[in-house]
XYZ file of C-alpha atoms in Angstrom:
278
model
C 37.702 14.814 -91.547
C 40.086 12.082 -92.033
C 39.332 8.606 -90.055
C 41.486 6.600 -88.251
C 42.234 2.859 -89.430
C 40.349 0.435 -87.939
C 41.480 -2.062 -85.212
C 42.683 -5.315 -86.177
C 39.751 -8.001 -86.712
C 37.143 -4.944 -86.693
C 33.786 -5.369 -87.761
C 31.115 -2.942 -87.270
C 28.484 -4.450 -85.193
C 24.946 -4.061 -87.591
C 23.242 -7.369 -86.461
C 20.632 -5.174 -84.532
C 20.609 -2.636 -87.208
C 16.745 -1.887 -88.810
C 17.785 -1.660 -92.621
C 13.914 -1.306 -93.538
C 12.216 2.073 -92.670
C 8.961 1.052 -91.137
C 7.606 4.565 -91.774
C 8.502 6.046 -94.964
C 7.032 9.646 -93.943
C 10.145 9.334 -91.136
C 13.876 10.365 -91.111
C 15.628 7.305 -90.084
C 17.944 8.034 -86.881
C 20.888 6.335 -85.307
C 21.587 7.287 -81.662
C 25.221 7.281 -80.362
C 26.287 7.450 -76.637
C 29.940 8.140 -75.961
C 31.033 7.844 -72.628
C 33.738 5.926 -69.900
C 30.914 3.215 -69.057
C 33.230 2.143 -66.261
C 30.963 0.674 -65.408
C 27.718 0.879 -67.441
C 24.957 1.568 -65.345
C 20.853 1.220 -66.085
C 20.922 4.747 -66.194
C 23.270 4.625 -69.566
C 20.794 1.923 -71.035
C 17.669 4.008 -69.766
C 18.847 7.015 -71.661
C 18.239 5.175 -74.876
C 14.967 4.292 -73.776
C 13.795 7.787 -72.866
C 15.352 8.874 -76.251
C 13.400 6.653 -78.506
C 10.211 7.928 -76.552
C 11.020 11.404 -77.157
C 11.792 10.825 -80.876
C 8.556 8.674 -81.020
C 6.291 11.497 -79.552
C 7.473 14.658 -80.865
C 9.813 14.257 -83.730
C 9.893 13.191 -87.472
C 12.903 10.576 -86.908
C 12.311 7.031 -86.559
C 15.304 5.372 -84.476
C 16.635 2.211 -86.619
C 19.679 1.400 -84.138
C 21.397 2.707 -80.759
C 25.203 2.133 -79.841
C 26.896 2.734 -76.971
C 30.886 3.837 -77.706
C 33.283 3.600 -74.973
C 36.111 5.532 -74.517
C 39.798 4.884 -76.037
C 42.029 3.664 -72.735
C 44.444 6.992 -73.689
C 41.418 8.968 -72.012
C 43.632 8.448 -68.756
C 41.467 9.191 -65.515
C 40.723 7.359 -62.015
C 38.234 4.410 -62.363
C 38.802 3.739 -66.173
C 39.185 0.039 -66.569
C 40.945 -1.535 -69.601
C 39.002 -1.123 -72.945
C 38.244 -4.538 -72.951
C 36.717 -4.998 -69.630
C 34.340 -2.050 -70.578
C 33.569 -3.204 -73.848
C 32.624 -6.736 -72.682
C 30.505 -5.244 -69.541
C 28.912 -3.138 -72.422
C 28.221 -6.188 -74.719
C 27.039 -7.930 -71.850
C 24.487 -5.238 -70.746
C 23.130 -4.746 -74.058
C 22.828 -8.556 -75.232
C 21.291 -9.682 -72.527
C 19.022 -6.754 -71.601
C 17.952 -5.142 -74.925
C 16.725 -6.104 -77.957
C 18.131 -3.080 -79.902
C 21.081 -1.903 -78.563
C 24.713 -2.395 -79.828
C 27.966 -1.612 -78.583
C 31.125 -0.736 -80.824
C 34.340 -1.114 -79.999
C 36.004 0.951 -82.786
C 36.716 4.352 -80.567
C 37.783 1.683 -77.683
C 40.354 0.162 -79.376
C 42.016 3.047 -81.470
C 45.643 3.549 -80.783
C 44.791 6.932 -79.193
C 42.322 9.020 -78.116
C 39.314 9.946 -80.600
C 37.296 13.288 -80.371
C 33.589 13.041 -80.251
C 33.337 14.687 -83.599
C 35.512 12.174 -85.189
C 33.550 9.149 -83.491
C 30.383 10.533 -85.084
C 32.304 10.888 -88.448
C 33.197 6.904 -87.950
C 29.443 6.118 -87.294
C 28.297 8.085 -90.555
C 30.810 6.273 -92.880
C 29.938 2.724 -91.469
C 26.267 3.103 -91.403
C 25.887 5.423 -94.897
C 29.009 4.713 -96.854
C 29.715 0.937 -95.646
C 26.099 -0.564 -94.959
C 24.464 1.896 -97.744
C 21.917 3.343 -95.132
C 18.556 1.905 -95.127
C 15.523 1.504 -97.494
C 11.984 1.826 -97.354
C 9.527 -1.065 -97.706
C 9.427 -0.161 -101.196
C 12.829 -0.044 -101.809
C 13.901 3.454 -101.911
C 17.093 4.292 -100.533
C 17.346 6.503 -97.302
C 20.452 8.583 -95.733
C 20.528 7.568 -92.095
C 20.826 10.595 -89.752
C 23.462 10.060 -86.853
C 23.038 12.149 -83.333
C 24.541 12.108 -80.300
C 22.791 11.135 -77.034
C 24.190 12.802 -74.097
C 23.443 14.197 -70.430
C 22.760 17.797 -69.695
C 26.619 18.238 -68.423
C 27.242 18.168 -72.230
C 25.348 21.589 -73.207
C 27.078 23.252 -70.341
C 30.357 22.629 -71.000
C 29.622 23.270 -75.050
C 28.415 26.593 -73.971
C 31.580 27.426 -71.682
C 34.149 29.379 -73.880
C 37.061 27.487 -74.934
C 36.007 24.272 -73.630
C 35.092 22.875 -77.041
C 36.763 24.330 -80.190
C 34.730 25.873 -82.764
C 35.141 23.874 -85.541
C 33.942 20.731 -83.384
C 31.205 22.278 -81.885
C 30.188 23.440 -85.688
C 30.845 19.558 -86.635
C 28.727 17.880 -83.753
C 25.943 20.294 -83.386
C 25.692 21.788 -86.804
C 26.448 18.518 -88.896
C 25.069 15.879 -86.532
C 22.966 17.374 -83.683
C 22.405 16.185 -80.287
C 19.666 14.559 -77.532
C 20.083 15.772 -74.403
C 18.967 13.730 -71.252
C 17.826 16.957 -68.722
C 18.675 16.465 -65.205
C 17.495 18.496 -61.783
C 20.451 21.452 -61.036
C 21.214 21.990 -64.771
C 20.386 25.346 -66.389
C 19.366 23.973 -69.883
C 17.859 27.224 -70.871
C 21.056 29.532 -70.588
C 23.483 27.104 -72.159
C 20.889 26.512 -75.152
C 21.075 30.514 -75.727
C 24.435 30.676 -75.933
C 24.165 27.815 -78.505
C 21.550 29.675 -80.333
C 22.875 28.962 -84.006
C 22.456 25.084 -83.442
C 19.068 25.223 -81.117
C 17.269 23.541 -84.202
C 19.594 20.361 -83.655
C 19.428 20.397 -79.594
C 16.694 18.402 -78.351
C 16.007 18.194 -74.633
C 14.440 15.330 -72.976
C 13.166 15.705 -69.625
C 13.586 12.939 -67.001
C 10.044 11.883 -65.890
C 11.362 9.773 -63.001
C 14.830 11.273 -61.877
C 17.738 8.539 -61.870
C 21.180 9.799 -60.141
C 23.153 6.641 -60.539
C 26.204 6.942 -61.400
C 29.443 4.517 -62.154
C 31.311 7.101 -60.047
C 29.068 6.226 -56.994
C 28.727 2.059 -58.486
C 32.928 2.067 -57.946
C 32.664 3.975 -54.338
C 29.992 1.575 -53.120
C 32.356 -1.827 -54.408
C 35.476 -0.527 -52.960
C 33.428 -0.233 -49.362
C 31.938 -3.932 -49.789
C 28.063 -2.349 -50.515
C 26.022 -3.904 -53.097
C 25.514 -2.604 -56.176
C 22.561 -5.061 -57.672
C 19.679 -3.131 -59.312
C 22.145 -0.512 -60.080
C 23.617 -2.063 -62.822
C 22.187 -5.233 -64.939
C 22.699 -8.360 -62.867
C 25.029 -9.761 -65.710
C 27.481 -6.855 -65.532
C 27.236 -7.162 -61.521
C 28.463 -10.920 -61.798
C 31.139 -10.106 -64.497
C 32.591 -7.465 -61.846
C 32.561 -10.268 -59.361
C 33.942 -12.731 -61.182
C 36.923 -10.518 -62.288
C 37.414 -8.632 -58.852
C 36.917 -5.278 -60.404
C 36.861 -1.846 -58.940
C 38.120 -3.110 -55.715
C 40.900 -0.425 -55.750
C 39.814 2.818 -58.254
C 43.777 3.654 -58.630
C 44.819 7.092 -58.958
C 44.830 9.229 -62.118
C 48.068 9.119 -64.239
C 50.251 12.207 -64.155
C 51.610 12.079 -67.679
C 49.373 12.825 -70.887
C 50.391 10.001 -72.969
C 47.217 10.351 -75.123
C 48.072 13.679 -76.508
C 44.537 15.198 -76.150
C 43.921 18.053 -74.212
C 42.264 18.594 -70.537
C 39.559 20.364 -72.379
C 38.805 17.328 -74.534
C 38.577 15.174 -71.340
C 35.875 17.632 -69.701
C 34.011 17.407 -73.145
C 33.991 13.901 -73.180
C 33.091 13.235 -69.610
C 29.719 15.237 -70.075
C 28.938 13.379 -73.384
C 28.425 10.072 -71.229
C 25.428 10.573 -69.284
C 22.940 12.723 -67.693
C 24.301 12.014 -64.470
C 28.125 11.655 -63.448
C 29.266 8.611 -65.223
C 33.015 8.946 -64.505
């Protein structure tokens, strides 16, 4: 797939990218979480921590970086703030509460909606071609594996006929793969049976402590004048209050000026988290 031109003044974030593989026997891995992040919640951040624990205990990967990739403004959905606000909130959350997560604004600042397959291609290009991958302590070059981190709703939509195109499924699950955070009420086994051709690239992570915090619920709380502290990182709560955000959730636009299909909207929704994060 050809990649769109980068936004003006764009620089791929790599300040927390671990360029040296600690264990030469492992495969370097970058986790990419796509979604609205309107606003980013503790669940979004917890997904990455759960994935790191799973990777360390159950796989031959070594996580060298993690990225949040907020969706483009052309996504058009209720409650979706401007890319600038969403990127700012994600940046505040990662920089002030994490030591390894980063936010990549490439997708958010594109001129039009980008499919998940294209977003993963972008990360692969920046990490393996521009940055040159990683090296072992002995200086040996290693290509980095890029994989999607998402909620269990993603697998449900991928197993439904007609929601995802066959080429995109092959590209995302065949070339890259995904880590899925399981949540109660989702029949993962049936979904993975349908996607059996890529089962080796689908890793299911069980939530040991169930968390149903969602961006939708957070926005509802704010509109009703209820506290959202301890549902989101404190600096994000302060940012929302200082900028008067989410006091009116707005209505969905009637047009489809972005040019992407409703099927793509559904799939992007599902990739954002294990609970509703719209």
